[in-house]
GROMACS .gro file of C-alpha atoms in nm:
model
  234
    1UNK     CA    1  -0.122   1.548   1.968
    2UNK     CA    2   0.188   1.437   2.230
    3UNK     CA    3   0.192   1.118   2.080
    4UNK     CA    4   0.221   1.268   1.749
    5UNK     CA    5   0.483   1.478   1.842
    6UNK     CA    6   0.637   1.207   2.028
    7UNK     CA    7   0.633   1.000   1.662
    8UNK     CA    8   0.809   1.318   1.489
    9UNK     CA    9   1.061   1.359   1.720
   10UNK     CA   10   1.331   1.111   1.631
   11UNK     CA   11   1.262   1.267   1.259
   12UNK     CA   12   1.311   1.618   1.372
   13UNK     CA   13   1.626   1.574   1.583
   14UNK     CA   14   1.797   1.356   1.358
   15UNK     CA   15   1.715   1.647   1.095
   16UNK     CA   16   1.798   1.910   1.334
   17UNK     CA   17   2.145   1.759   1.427
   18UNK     CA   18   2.263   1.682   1.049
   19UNK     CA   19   2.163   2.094   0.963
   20UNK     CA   20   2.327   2.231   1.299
   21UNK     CA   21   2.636   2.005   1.363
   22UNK     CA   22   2.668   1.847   1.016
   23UNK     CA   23   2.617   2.078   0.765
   24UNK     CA   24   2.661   2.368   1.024
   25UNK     CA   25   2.413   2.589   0.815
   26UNK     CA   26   2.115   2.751   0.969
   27UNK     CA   27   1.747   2.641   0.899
   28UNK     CA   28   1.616   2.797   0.631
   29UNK     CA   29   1.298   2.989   0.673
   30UNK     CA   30   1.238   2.872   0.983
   31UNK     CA   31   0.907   3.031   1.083
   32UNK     CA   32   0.707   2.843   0.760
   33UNK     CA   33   0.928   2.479   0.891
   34UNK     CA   34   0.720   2.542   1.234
   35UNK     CA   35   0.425   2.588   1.106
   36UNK     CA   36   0.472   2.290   0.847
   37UNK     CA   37   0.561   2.074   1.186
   38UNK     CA   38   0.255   2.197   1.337
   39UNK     CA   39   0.024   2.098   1.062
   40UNK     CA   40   0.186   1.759   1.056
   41UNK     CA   41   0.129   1.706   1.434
   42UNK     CA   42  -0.241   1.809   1.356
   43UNK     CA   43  -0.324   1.595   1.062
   44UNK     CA   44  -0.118   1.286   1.200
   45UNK     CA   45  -0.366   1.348   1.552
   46UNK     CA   46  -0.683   1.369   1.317
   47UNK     CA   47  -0.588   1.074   1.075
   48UNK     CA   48  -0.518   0.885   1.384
   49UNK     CA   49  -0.899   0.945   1.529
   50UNK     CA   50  -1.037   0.930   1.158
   51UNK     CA   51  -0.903   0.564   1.160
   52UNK     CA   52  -1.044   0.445   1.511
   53UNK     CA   53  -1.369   0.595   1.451
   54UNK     CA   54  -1.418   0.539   1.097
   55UNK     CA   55  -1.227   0.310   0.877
   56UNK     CA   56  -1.133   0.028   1.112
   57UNK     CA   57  -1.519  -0.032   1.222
   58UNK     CA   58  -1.615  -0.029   0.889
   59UNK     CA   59  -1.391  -0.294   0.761
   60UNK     CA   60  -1.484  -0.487   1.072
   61UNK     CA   61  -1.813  -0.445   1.031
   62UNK     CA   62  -1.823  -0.519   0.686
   63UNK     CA   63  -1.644  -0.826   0.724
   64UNK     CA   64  -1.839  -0.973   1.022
   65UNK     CA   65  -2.144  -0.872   0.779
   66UNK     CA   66  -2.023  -1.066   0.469
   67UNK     CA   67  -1.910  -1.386   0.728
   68UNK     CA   68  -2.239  -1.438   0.879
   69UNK     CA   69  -2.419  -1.424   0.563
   70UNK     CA   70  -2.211  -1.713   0.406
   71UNK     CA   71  -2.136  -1.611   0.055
   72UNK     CA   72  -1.764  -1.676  -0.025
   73UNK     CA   73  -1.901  -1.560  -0.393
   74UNK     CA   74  -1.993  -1.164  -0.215
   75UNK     CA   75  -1.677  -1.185   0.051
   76UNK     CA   76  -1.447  -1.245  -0.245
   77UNK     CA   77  -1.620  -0.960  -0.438
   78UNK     CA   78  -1.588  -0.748  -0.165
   79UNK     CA   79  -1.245  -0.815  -0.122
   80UNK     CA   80  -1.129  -0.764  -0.505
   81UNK     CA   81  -1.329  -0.428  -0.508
   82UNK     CA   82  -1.176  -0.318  -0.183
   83UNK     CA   83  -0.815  -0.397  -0.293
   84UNK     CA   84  -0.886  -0.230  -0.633
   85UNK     CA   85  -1.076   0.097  -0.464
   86UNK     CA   86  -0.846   0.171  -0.161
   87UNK     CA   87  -0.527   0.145  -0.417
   88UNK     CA   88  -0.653   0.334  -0.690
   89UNK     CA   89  -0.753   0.604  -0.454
   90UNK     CA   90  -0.376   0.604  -0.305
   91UNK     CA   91  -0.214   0.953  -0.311
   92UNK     CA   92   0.121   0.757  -0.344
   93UNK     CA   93   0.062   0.561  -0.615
   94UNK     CA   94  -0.072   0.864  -0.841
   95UNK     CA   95   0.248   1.032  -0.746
   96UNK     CA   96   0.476   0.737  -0.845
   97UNK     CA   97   0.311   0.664  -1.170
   98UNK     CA   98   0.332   0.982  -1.267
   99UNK     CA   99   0.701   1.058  -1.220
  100UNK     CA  100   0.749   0.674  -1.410
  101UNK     CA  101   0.563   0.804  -1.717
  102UNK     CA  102   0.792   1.091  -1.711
  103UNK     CA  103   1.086   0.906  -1.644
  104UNK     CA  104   0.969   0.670  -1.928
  105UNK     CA  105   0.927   0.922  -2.208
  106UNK     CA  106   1.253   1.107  -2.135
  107UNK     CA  107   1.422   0.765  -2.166
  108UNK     CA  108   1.246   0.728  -2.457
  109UNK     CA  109   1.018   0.449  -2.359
  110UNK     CA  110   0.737   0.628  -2.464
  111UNK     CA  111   0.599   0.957  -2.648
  112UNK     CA  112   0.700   1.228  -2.451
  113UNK     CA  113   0.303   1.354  -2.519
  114UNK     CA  114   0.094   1.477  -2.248
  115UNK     CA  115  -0.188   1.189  -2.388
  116UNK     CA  116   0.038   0.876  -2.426
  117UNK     CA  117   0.197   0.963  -2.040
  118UNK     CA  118  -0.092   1.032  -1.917
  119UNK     CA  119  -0.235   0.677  -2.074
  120UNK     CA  120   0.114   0.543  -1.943
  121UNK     CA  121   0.018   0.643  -1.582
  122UNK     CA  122  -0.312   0.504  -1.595
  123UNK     CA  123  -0.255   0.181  -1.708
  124UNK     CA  124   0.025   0.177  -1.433
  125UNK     CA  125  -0.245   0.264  -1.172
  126UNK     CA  126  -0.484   0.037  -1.282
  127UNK     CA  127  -0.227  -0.256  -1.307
  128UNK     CA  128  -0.134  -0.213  -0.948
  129UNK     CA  129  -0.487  -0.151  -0.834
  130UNK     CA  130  -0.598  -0.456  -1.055
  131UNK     CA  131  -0.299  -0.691  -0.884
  132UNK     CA  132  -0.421  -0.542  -0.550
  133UNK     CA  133  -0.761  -0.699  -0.581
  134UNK     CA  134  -0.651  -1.042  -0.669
  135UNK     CA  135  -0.421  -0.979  -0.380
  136UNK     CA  136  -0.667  -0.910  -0.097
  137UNK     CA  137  -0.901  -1.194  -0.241
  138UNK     CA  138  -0.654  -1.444  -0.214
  139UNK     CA  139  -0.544  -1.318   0.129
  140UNK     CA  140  -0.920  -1.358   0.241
  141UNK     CA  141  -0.935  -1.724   0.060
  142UNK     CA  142  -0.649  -1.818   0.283
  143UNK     CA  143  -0.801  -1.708   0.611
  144UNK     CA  144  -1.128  -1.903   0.465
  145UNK     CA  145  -0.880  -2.246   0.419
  146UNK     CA  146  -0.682  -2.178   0.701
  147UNK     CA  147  -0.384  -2.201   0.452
  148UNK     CA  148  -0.003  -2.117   0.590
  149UNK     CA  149   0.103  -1.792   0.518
  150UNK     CA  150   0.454  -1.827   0.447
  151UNK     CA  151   0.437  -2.131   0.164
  152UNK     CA  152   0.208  -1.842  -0.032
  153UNK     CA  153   0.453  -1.535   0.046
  154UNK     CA  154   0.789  -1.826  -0.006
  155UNK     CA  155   0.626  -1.905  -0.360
  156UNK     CA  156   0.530  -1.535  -0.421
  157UNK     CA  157   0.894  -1.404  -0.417
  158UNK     CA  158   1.012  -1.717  -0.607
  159UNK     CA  159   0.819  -1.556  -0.892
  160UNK     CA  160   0.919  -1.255  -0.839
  161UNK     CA  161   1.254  -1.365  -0.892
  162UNK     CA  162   1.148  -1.568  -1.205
  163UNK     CA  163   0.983  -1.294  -1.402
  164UNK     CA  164   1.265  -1.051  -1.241
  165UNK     CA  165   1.490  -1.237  -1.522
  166UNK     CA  166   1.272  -1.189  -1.810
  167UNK     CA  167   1.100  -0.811  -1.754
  168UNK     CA  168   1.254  -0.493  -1.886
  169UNK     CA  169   1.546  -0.354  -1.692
  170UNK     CA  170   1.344  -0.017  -1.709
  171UNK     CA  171   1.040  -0.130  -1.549
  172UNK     CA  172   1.206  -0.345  -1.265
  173UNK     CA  173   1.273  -0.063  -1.013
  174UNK     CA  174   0.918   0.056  -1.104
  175UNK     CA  175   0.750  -0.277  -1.022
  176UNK     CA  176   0.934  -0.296  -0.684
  177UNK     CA  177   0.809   0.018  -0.569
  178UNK     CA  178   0.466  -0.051  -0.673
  179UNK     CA  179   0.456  -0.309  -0.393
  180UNK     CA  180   0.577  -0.027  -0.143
  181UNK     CA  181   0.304   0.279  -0.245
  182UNK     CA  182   0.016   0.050  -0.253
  183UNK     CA  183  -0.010  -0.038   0.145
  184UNK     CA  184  -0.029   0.344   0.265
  185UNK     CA  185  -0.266   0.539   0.441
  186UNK     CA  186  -0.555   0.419   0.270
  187UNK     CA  187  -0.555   0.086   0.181
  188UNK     CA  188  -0.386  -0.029   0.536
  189UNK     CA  189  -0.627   0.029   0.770
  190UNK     CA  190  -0.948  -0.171   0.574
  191UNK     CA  191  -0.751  -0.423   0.447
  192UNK     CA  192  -0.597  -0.452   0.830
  193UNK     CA  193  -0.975  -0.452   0.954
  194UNK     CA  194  -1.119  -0.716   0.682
  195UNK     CA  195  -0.863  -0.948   0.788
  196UNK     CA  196  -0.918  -0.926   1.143
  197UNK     CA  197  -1.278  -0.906   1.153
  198UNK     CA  198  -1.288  -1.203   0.872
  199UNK     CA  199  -1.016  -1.431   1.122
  200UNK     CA  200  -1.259  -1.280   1.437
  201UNK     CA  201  -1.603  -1.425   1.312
  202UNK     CA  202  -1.497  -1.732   1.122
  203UNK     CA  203  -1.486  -2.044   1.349
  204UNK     CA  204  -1.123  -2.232   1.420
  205UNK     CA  205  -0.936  -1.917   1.334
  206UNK     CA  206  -0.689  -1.709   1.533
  207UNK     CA  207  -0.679  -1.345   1.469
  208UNK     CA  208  -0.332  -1.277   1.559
  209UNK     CA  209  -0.235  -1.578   1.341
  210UNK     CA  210  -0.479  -1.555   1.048
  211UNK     CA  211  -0.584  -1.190   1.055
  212UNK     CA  212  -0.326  -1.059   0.932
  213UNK     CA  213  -0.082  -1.091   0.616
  214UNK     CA  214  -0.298  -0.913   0.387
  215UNK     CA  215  -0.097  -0.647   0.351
  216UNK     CA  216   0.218  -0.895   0.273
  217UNK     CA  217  -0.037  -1.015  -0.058
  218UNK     CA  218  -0.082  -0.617  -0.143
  219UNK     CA  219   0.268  -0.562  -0.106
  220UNK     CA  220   0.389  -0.889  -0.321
  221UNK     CA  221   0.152  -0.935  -0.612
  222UNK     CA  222   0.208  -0.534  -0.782
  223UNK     CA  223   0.564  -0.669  -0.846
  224UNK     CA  224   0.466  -0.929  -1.008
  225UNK     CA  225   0.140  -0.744  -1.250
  226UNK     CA  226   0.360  -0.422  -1.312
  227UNK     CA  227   0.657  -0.649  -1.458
  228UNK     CA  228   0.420  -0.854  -1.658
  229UNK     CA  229   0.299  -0.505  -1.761
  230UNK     CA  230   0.613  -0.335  -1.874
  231UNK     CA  231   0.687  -0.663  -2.085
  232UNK     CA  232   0.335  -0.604  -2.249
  233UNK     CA  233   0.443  -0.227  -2.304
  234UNK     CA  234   0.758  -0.316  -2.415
   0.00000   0.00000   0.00000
């Protein structure tokens, strides 16, 4: 709980001086803003331990697992349905697609319809969970070929520029984000653990070189589906 606090501090001072010195105005309801902090320092302490006891063995387990049995067909699998899972379960991205479908139909995008926003949102979720599984499988068919990280991520953002030129102004912003909200507090800490575990059991390969970078494919290829999307929509 210190180090959480210790994580929250910068935050809270830089907050504290803006609404004291700044803005020269005094906290408002105070006592619930304490208690808020506390509950913050709690959960942050819990998520913490729920990670090194839980999701980071299990990705490494899984991984050594799927490695020693020798089936790129079931590691590749594995990896699509894990990208897919983690990000459609991703508190973020439910909250982002939701605001863009109602962003959308007061631009007039779309029906402004419970149903068609609804629909909207979905098929936003499932485009960036969908991208999110090709992601992670070809992040784990690079640590299998020992492939160079940056030619893929170079190329990757050389699209994204590319189909940047030709997607809907309106959906542009959108796709950018949708490369932020997918690598939160779900997806991060499996795909982290696949990747090392994978780089870990497989021989020639150098965790600290090859283990990681998934996250870089997660972040990269939901620009690139969500544009392609909105030019579908549109």
């Amino acid at each position: 709980m210190l180090g959480s606090f210790k994580d929250l501090l910068p935050i809270i001072v830089v907050i504290g001086f803006f609404q004291v010195f700044v803005l020269k105005q005094p906290l408002p309801d105070w006592l619930s803003i304490m208690v808020g902090l506390v509950l913050v320092v709690l959960g942050l302490t819990f998520f913490i331990f729920g990670l090194e006891m839980g999701l980071f063995p299990i990705g490494e387990t899984l991984a050594h697992a799927l490695a020693r049995k020798g089936s790129v067909f079931w590691l590749m699998v594995f990896a699509f349905l894990l990208g897919f899972g983690t990000t459609i379960a991703e508190p973020a991205l439910t909250a982002v697609s939701g605001v863009a479908a109602d962003v959308a139909a007061r631009g007039g995008m779309i029906s402004n319809t419970v149903d068609v926003k609804e629909n909207y949102a979905m098929g936003l979720r499932i485009t960036v969970a969908l991208s999110v599984g090709f992601a992670i499988m070809l992040g784990v068919f690079r640590i299998l070929k020992g492939w160079p990280i940056h030619i893929l991520i170079i190329s990757g953002y050389i699209l994204v520029v590319i189909i940047t030129l030709f997607a809907p102004e309106a959906i542009i912003g959108i796709a950018y984000d949708s490369g932020g909200v997918t690598t939160s507090t779900i997806t991060v800490p499996l795909v982290t653990a696949l990747g090392v575990g994978l780089s870990t059991v497989i021989k020639g390969r150098n965790p600290m070189i090859d283990g990681f970078g998934l996250i870089a494919f997660a972040s990269l290829l939901p620009m690139i589906f969500v544009m392609i999307y909105g030019m579908v929509v549109a």
